[in-house]
Tab-separated table of C-alpha atoms in Angstrom:
chain	number	residue	atom	x	y	z
A	1	MET	CA	0.000	0.000	0.000
A	2	SER	CA	1.427	3.358	-0.891
A	3	ASP	CA	1.558	6.206	1.585
A	4	PRO	CA	0.541	9.552	0.046
A	5	SER	CA	3.150	11.254	2.184
A	6	GLN	CA	5.770	9.113	0.480
A	7	ALA	CA	4.764	10.055	-3.062
A	8	GLY	CA	8.412	10.407	-4.033
A	9	ALA	CA	8.911	6.689	-3.386
A	10	VAL	CA	7.585	5.956	-6.888
A	11	THR	CA	10.591	6.732	-9.039
A	12	ALA	CA	9.671	5.280	-12.416
A	13	SER	CA	6.726	7.099	-13.946
A	14	LYS	CA	4.070	4.958	-15.571
A	15	GLY	CA	3.282	7.777	-17.981
A	16	THR	CA	2.573	11.494	-18.301
A	17	ILE	CA	-1.028	12.694	-18.042
A	18	HIS	CA	-1.994	16.208	-19.129
A	19	LEU	CA	-4.780	17.893	-17.120
A	20	VAL	CA	-6.347	21.067	-18.486
A	21	HIS	CA	-8.001	23.418	-15.998
A	22	LEU	CA	-10.309	25.772	-17.888
A	23	TYR	CA	-10.373	29.385	-16.676
A	24	PRO	CA	-9.086	28.958	-13.100
A	25	ARG	CA	-9.187	32.725	-12.455
A	26	GLU	CA	-12.736	33.339	-13.636
A	27	MET	CA	-14.448	29.995	-13.034
A	28	SER	CA	-12.990	28.289	-9.966
A	29	ILE	CA	-13.813	30.701	-7.197
A	30	TYR	CA	-15.721	28.296	-4.922
A	31	GLY	CA	-12.832	25.989	-4.052
A	32	ASP	CA	-13.048	23.972	-7.250
A	33	LEU	CA	-9.285	24.321	-7.701
A	34	GLY	CA	-9.187	21.476	-5.188
A	35	ASN	CA	-10.426	19.119	-7.900
A	36	THR	CA	-7.385	19.817	-10.062
A	37	ARG	CA	-5.074	19.400	-7.083
A	38	ALA	CA	-6.771	16.135	-6.105
A	39	LEU	CA	-6.362	14.725	-9.611
A	40	ALA	CA	-2.701	15.716	-9.780
A	41	SER	CA	-1.993	14.269	-6.341
A	42	ARG	CA	-3.756	11.002	-7.069
A	43	LEU	CA	-1.877	10.641	-10.348
A	44	ARG	CA	1.405	10.939	-8.458
A	45	TRP	CA	0.233	8.454	-5.808
A	46	HIS	CA	-0.658	6.010	-8.575
A	47	GLY	CA	2.792	6.394	-10.120
A	48	TYR	CA	1.980	8.716	-13.031
A	49	THR	CA	3.342	12.167	-13.833
A	50	PRO	CA	0.717	14.940	-13.950
A	51	VAL	CA	1.171	18.053	-16.060
A	52	VAL	CA	-1.417	20.739	-15.247
A	53	HIS	CA	-2.237	23.354	-17.869
A	54	ASP	CA	-4.146	26.412	-16.617
A	55	HIS	CA	-6.003	27.645	-19.677
A	56	HIS	CA	-6.839	31.363	-19.615
A	57	PRO	CA	-8.934	33.385	-22.099
A	58	GLY	CA	-6.884	34.172	-25.196
A	59	ALA	CA	-4.128	31.651	-24.441
A	60	PRO	CA	-3.140	28.978	-26.974
A	61	TRP	CA	-4.636	25.545	-26.466
A	62	PRO	CA	-2.319	23.046	-24.715
A	63	HIS	CA	-0.559	20.669	-27.060
A	64	GLU	CA	-1.991	17.666	-25.212
A	65	ALA	CA	-5.099	17.079	-23.087
A	66	HIS	CA	-6.172	13.866	-21.405
A	67	LEU	CA	-8.677	15.251	-18.853
A	68	LEU	CA	-10.473	18.616	-18.588
A	69	VAL	CA	-11.806	20.247	-15.441
A	70	GLY	CA	-13.707	23.487	-14.889
A	71	GLY	CA	-15.334	25.179	-11.942
A	72	GLY	CA	-17.941	27.650	-10.840
A	73	GLY	CA	-17.949	31.426	-10.997
A	74	GLN	CA	-20.211	34.405	-10.977
A	75	ASP	CA	-22.288	35.446	-13.983
A	76	SER	CA	-19.658	38.097	-14.747
A	77	GLY	CA	-17.008	35.379	-14.930
A	78	GLN	CA	-19.086	33.440	-17.426
A	79	LEU	CA	-19.334	36.562	-19.573
A	80	ARG	CA	-15.528	36.983	-19.499
A	81	VAL	CA	-14.861	33.460	-20.811
A	82	GLN	CA	-17.600	33.446	-23.465
A	83	ASP	CA	-15.449	34.544	-26.404
A	84	ASP	CA	-12.635	32.128	-25.638
A	85	LEU	CA	-15.067	29.304	-25.090
A	86	ALA	CA	-16.594	30.035	-28.491
A	87	THR	CA	-13.104	29.974	-30.038
A	88	HIS	CA	-12.537	26.436	-28.766
A	89	ALA	CA	-16.136	25.234	-29.054
A	90	ASP	CA	-15.590	22.870	-31.989
A	91	ARG	CA	-12.462	21.434	-30.357
A	92	LEU	CA	-14.291	20.821	-27.060
A	93	ARG	CA	-17.260	19.207	-28.798
A	94	ALA	CA	-14.904	16.936	-30.741
A	95	LEU	CA	-12.986	15.953	-27.591
A	96	ALA	CA	-16.240	15.176	-25.786
A	97	ALA	CA	-17.503	13.088	-28.711
A	98	ASP	CA	-14.172	11.232	-28.745
A	99	GLY	CA	-14.613	10.217	-25.097
A	100	LEU	CA	-12.240	12.599	-23.349
A	101	PRO	CA	-13.206	12.761	-19.660
A	102	MET	CA	-14.384	16.143	-18.415
A	103	LEU	CA	-15.642	17.287	-15.023
A	104	MET	CA	-17.421	20.640	-15.173
A	105	ILE	CA	-18.790	22.196	-11.991
A	106	CYS	CA	-21.538	24.799	-11.627
A	107	GLY	CA	-20.850	27.673	-14.061
A	108	MET	CA	-18.837	25.540	-16.459
A	109	TYR	CA	-21.525	22.848	-16.241
A	110	GLN	CA	-24.047	25.465	-17.326
A	111	LEU	CA	-21.840	26.651	-20.210
A	112	LEU	CA	-21.473	23.116	-21.551
A	113	GLY	CA	-25.251	23.010	-21.816
A	114	ARG	CA	-27.458	24.570	-24.459
A	115	ALA	CA	-27.880	27.964	-22.824
A	116	PHE	CA	-27.674	29.924	-19.603
A	117	ILE	CA	-30.239	32.672	-19.139
A	118	THR	CA	-29.138	35.050	-16.388
A	119	ALA	CA	-31.515	36.436	-13.779
A	120	GLU	CA	-31.468	39.687	-15.770
A	121	GLY	CA	-32.595	37.835	-18.893
A	122	HIS	CA	-29.255	37.857	-20.737
A	123	ARG	CA	-28.918	34.665	-22.771
A	124	LEU	CA	-25.483	33.051	-22.974
A	125	PRO	CA	-25.271	30.323	-25.599
A	126	GLY	CA	-23.688	27.084	-24.420
A	127	LEU	CA	-21.692	24.462	-26.263
A	128	GLY	CA	-24.536	21.934	-26.372
A	129	ILE	CA	-22.324	19.078	-25.177
A	130	LEU	CA	-24.882	18.464	-22.431
A	131	ASP	CA	-28.574	18.791	-23.250
A	132	VAL	CA	-29.419	21.097	-20.367
A	133	THR	CA	-30.787	24.633	-20.114
A	134	THR	CA	-30.253	26.841	-17.068
A	135	THR	CA	-32.169	29.878	-15.868
A	136	GLY	CA	-30.877	32.195	-13.157
A	137	ASN	CA	-33.049	32.794	-10.108
A	138	ALA	CA	-33.079	35.262	-7.241
A	139	THR	CA	-33.096	32.399	-4.722
A	140	ARG	CA	-29.957	30.305	-4.311
A	141	MET	CA	-29.912	26.565	-3.650
A	142	ILE	CA	-27.330	26.020	-0.930
A	143	GLY	CA	-26.438	23.082	1.283
A	144	PRO	CA	-24.954	19.604	1.536
A	145	VAL	CA	-25.914	16.980	-1.025
A	146	VAL	CA	-25.926	13.193	-1.297
A	147	LEU	CA	-26.350	11.579	-4.698
A	148	GLN	CA	-26.735	8.057	-5.973
A	149	THR	CA	-24.672	7.739	-9.157
A	150	PRO	CA	-23.252	4.955	-11.349
A	151	VAL	CA	-19.950	5.369	-9.456
A	152	GLY	CA	-21.619	5.058	-6.048
A	153	GLU	CA	-22.793	7.515	-3.423
A	154	ILE	CA	-21.397	10.997	-3.950
A	155	VAL	CA	-21.290	13.769	-1.345
A	156	GLY	CA	-20.742	17.477	-1.873
A	157	TYR	CA	-22.057	20.974	-1.316
A	158	GLU	CA	-24.264	22.867	-3.740
A	159	ASN	CA	-24.330	26.645	-4.055
A	160	HIS	CA	-26.082	27.885	-7.176
A	161	SER	CA	-28.786	30.267	-8.253
A	162	GLY	CA	-29.168	28.625	-11.656
A	163	SER	CA	-32.062	26.216	-12.078
A	164	THR	CA	-31.211	23.561	-14.673
A	165	VAL	CA	-33.627	21.439	-16.674
A	166	LEU	CA	-32.523	18.320	-18.528
A	167	GLY	CA	-33.521	17.791	-22.136
A	168	GLU	CA	-35.512	14.724	-23.079
A	169	GLY	CA	-33.239	11.706	-22.880
A	170	GLN	CA	-30.394	13.542	-21.123
A	171	GLU	CA	-28.895	11.324	-18.417
A	172	PRO	CA	-28.410	13.054	-15.052
A	173	PHE	CA	-25.163	12.676	-13.153
A	174	GLY	CA	-27.086	11.306	-10.195
A	175	GLN	CA	-30.333	11.022	-8.302
A	176	VAL	CA	-30.719	13.319	-5.298
A	177	ARG	CA	-30.971	11.561	-1.916
A	178	HIS	CA	-30.390	14.757	0.056
A	179	GLY	CA	-30.316	18.323	-1.223
A	180	GLN	CA	-31.957	20.095	-4.135
A	181	GLY	CA	-29.944	19.187	-7.231
A	182	ASN	CA	-30.566	20.643	-10.667
A	183	ASN	CA	-33.722	22.544	-9.867
A	184	GLY	CA	-35.130	21.446	-6.527
A	185	SER	CA	-38.069	19.622	-8.043
A	186	ASP	CA	-37.236	16.710	-10.375
A	187	GLY	CA	-34.830	14.755	-8.131
A	188	THR	CA	-31.917	14.922	-10.554
A	189	GLU	CA	-28.464	16.399	-10.161
A	190	GLY	CA	-26.015	17.260	-12.894
A	191	ALA	CA	-25.802	15.635	-16.290
A	192	ARG	CA	-23.648	13.059	-18.003
A	193	THR	CA	-23.000	12.408	-21.667
A	194	GLY	CA	-20.327	9.860	-22.500
A	195	ASN	CA	-17.404	10.712	-20.236
A	196	VAL	CA	-18.475	14.317	-19.688
A	197	ILE	CA	-19.912	15.026	-16.235
A	198	GLY	CA	-21.540	18.286	-15.220
A	199	SER	CA	-22.527	18.891	-11.600
A	200	TYR	CA	-23.359	21.596	-9.088
A	201	LEU	CA	-21.379	19.911	-6.316
A	202	HIS	CA	-18.580	22.032	-4.947
A	203	GLY	CA	-16.797	20.958	-1.813
A	204	PRO	CA	-14.691	20.373	-3.926
A	205	ILE	CA	-16.189	17.128	-5.045
A	206	LEU	CA	-13.128	14.989	-5.849
A	207	PRO	CA	-11.234	15.023	-2.518
A	208	ALA	CA	-14.494	13.995	-0.823
A	209	ASN	CA	-15.162	11.238	-3.356
A	210	PRO	CA	-11.940	9.384	-4.277
A	211	ALA	CA	-13.841	6.787	-6.313
A	212	LEU	CA	-15.070	9.488	-8.694
A	213	ALA	CA	-11.556	10.914	-9.015
A	214	ASP	CA	-10.106	7.523	-9.897
A	215	HIS	CA	-12.978	6.833	-12.294
A	216	LEU	CA	-12.015	9.937	-14.278
A	217	LEU	CA	-8.305	9.176	-14.013
A	218	GLU	CA	-8.745	5.623	-15.255
A	219	ILE	CA	-10.379	6.902	-18.440
A	220	ALA	CA	-7.686	9.534	-18.932
A	221	VAL	CA	-4.792	7.177	-18.250
A	222	VAL	CA	-6.100	4.464	-20.565
A	223	ARG	CA	-6.412	7.068	-23.313
A	224	ALA	CA	-2.862	8.282	-22.666
A	225	THR	CA	-0.987	5.050	-22.005
A	226	GLY	CA	-3.269	2.192	-23.019
A	227	ALA	CA	-3.720	0.732	-19.512
A	228	TRP	CA	-4.640	1.747	-15.959
A	229	ASP	CA	-2.214	0.396	-13.361
A	230	PRO	CA	-3.221	2.009	-10.051
A	231	GLU	CA	-1.427	1.755	-6.733
A	232	ASP	CA	-3.301	0.803	-3.556
A	233	VAL	CA	-3.798	4.317	-2.210
A	234	ASP	CA	-4.827	4.581	1.445
A	235	ASP	CA	-8.144	6.491	1.370
A	236	THR	CA	-9.232	5.425	4.845
A	237	ILE	CA	-9.742	8.935	6.205
A	238	ALA	CA	-11.521	10.150	3.071
A	239	HIS	CA	-13.836	7.132	3.141
A	240	GLN	CA	-14.593	7.646	6.838
A	241	ALA	CA	-15.467	11.315	6.270
A	242	HIS	CA	-17.572	10.410	3.235
A	243	ASP	CA	-19.515	7.674	5.015
A	244	ARG	CA	-20.153	9.794	8.103
A	245	GLN	CA	-21.524	12.611	5.985
A	246	VAL	CA	-23.826	10.238	4.123
A	247	ARG	CA	-25.133	8.712	7.353
A	248	SER	CA	-25.610	12.107	8.982
A	249	LEU	CA	-27.482	13.651	6.063
A	250	LEU	CA	-29.693	10.670	5.292
A	251	SER	CA	-30.704	10.211	8.927
A	252	ALA	CA	-31.539	13.886	9.449
């Protein structure tokens, strides 16, 4: 079993994995940077070499990308990344169709949908990778969340004013067991198409849910190296925190 504190003990890299963090200044203001750090750390613990590319508006696209992450921001942040997102729209749609794993939280989740209509009525077109439409509201949905998903129970914290509706046939990321989810009424949270996951769960979500982090990494690593050869990472504390939160919220 490998000890995360002894990450340097793995001397021979099993491969280099390129992570692209979209708009960290504008769209990761609710702690979502922790997702990128969790992925990079877990790659090292599993014996791989992470290379993190922070992609900013107007910057050239990284020469390689095996996994994309994006976070939440204010409506003004979404406006600031609109032009750059449009510049790379065809590339992002092609990567999604090709099976590249992506985890997009809150604002970036909304922008990967069909449209985001702000509370003031300003319509921001989305990329249409996820068949969802979001409308801003005056009332925020805030609080802890428990989901049932194909990768198990997921815990996190939602904080969003956008109310999202899934298109017909759009798979949600998970079913809400505690919390409000996409819109507080239909019992769904997030959306998933292929290997693209959109969600409102901050927290950030990946340190609290190691199984989801490794699920994304397995897809990325197989794409990059042809095989997933994980180490036996000790997630005891993370699992204990996760399970206690699930029990506490579901028994409330």
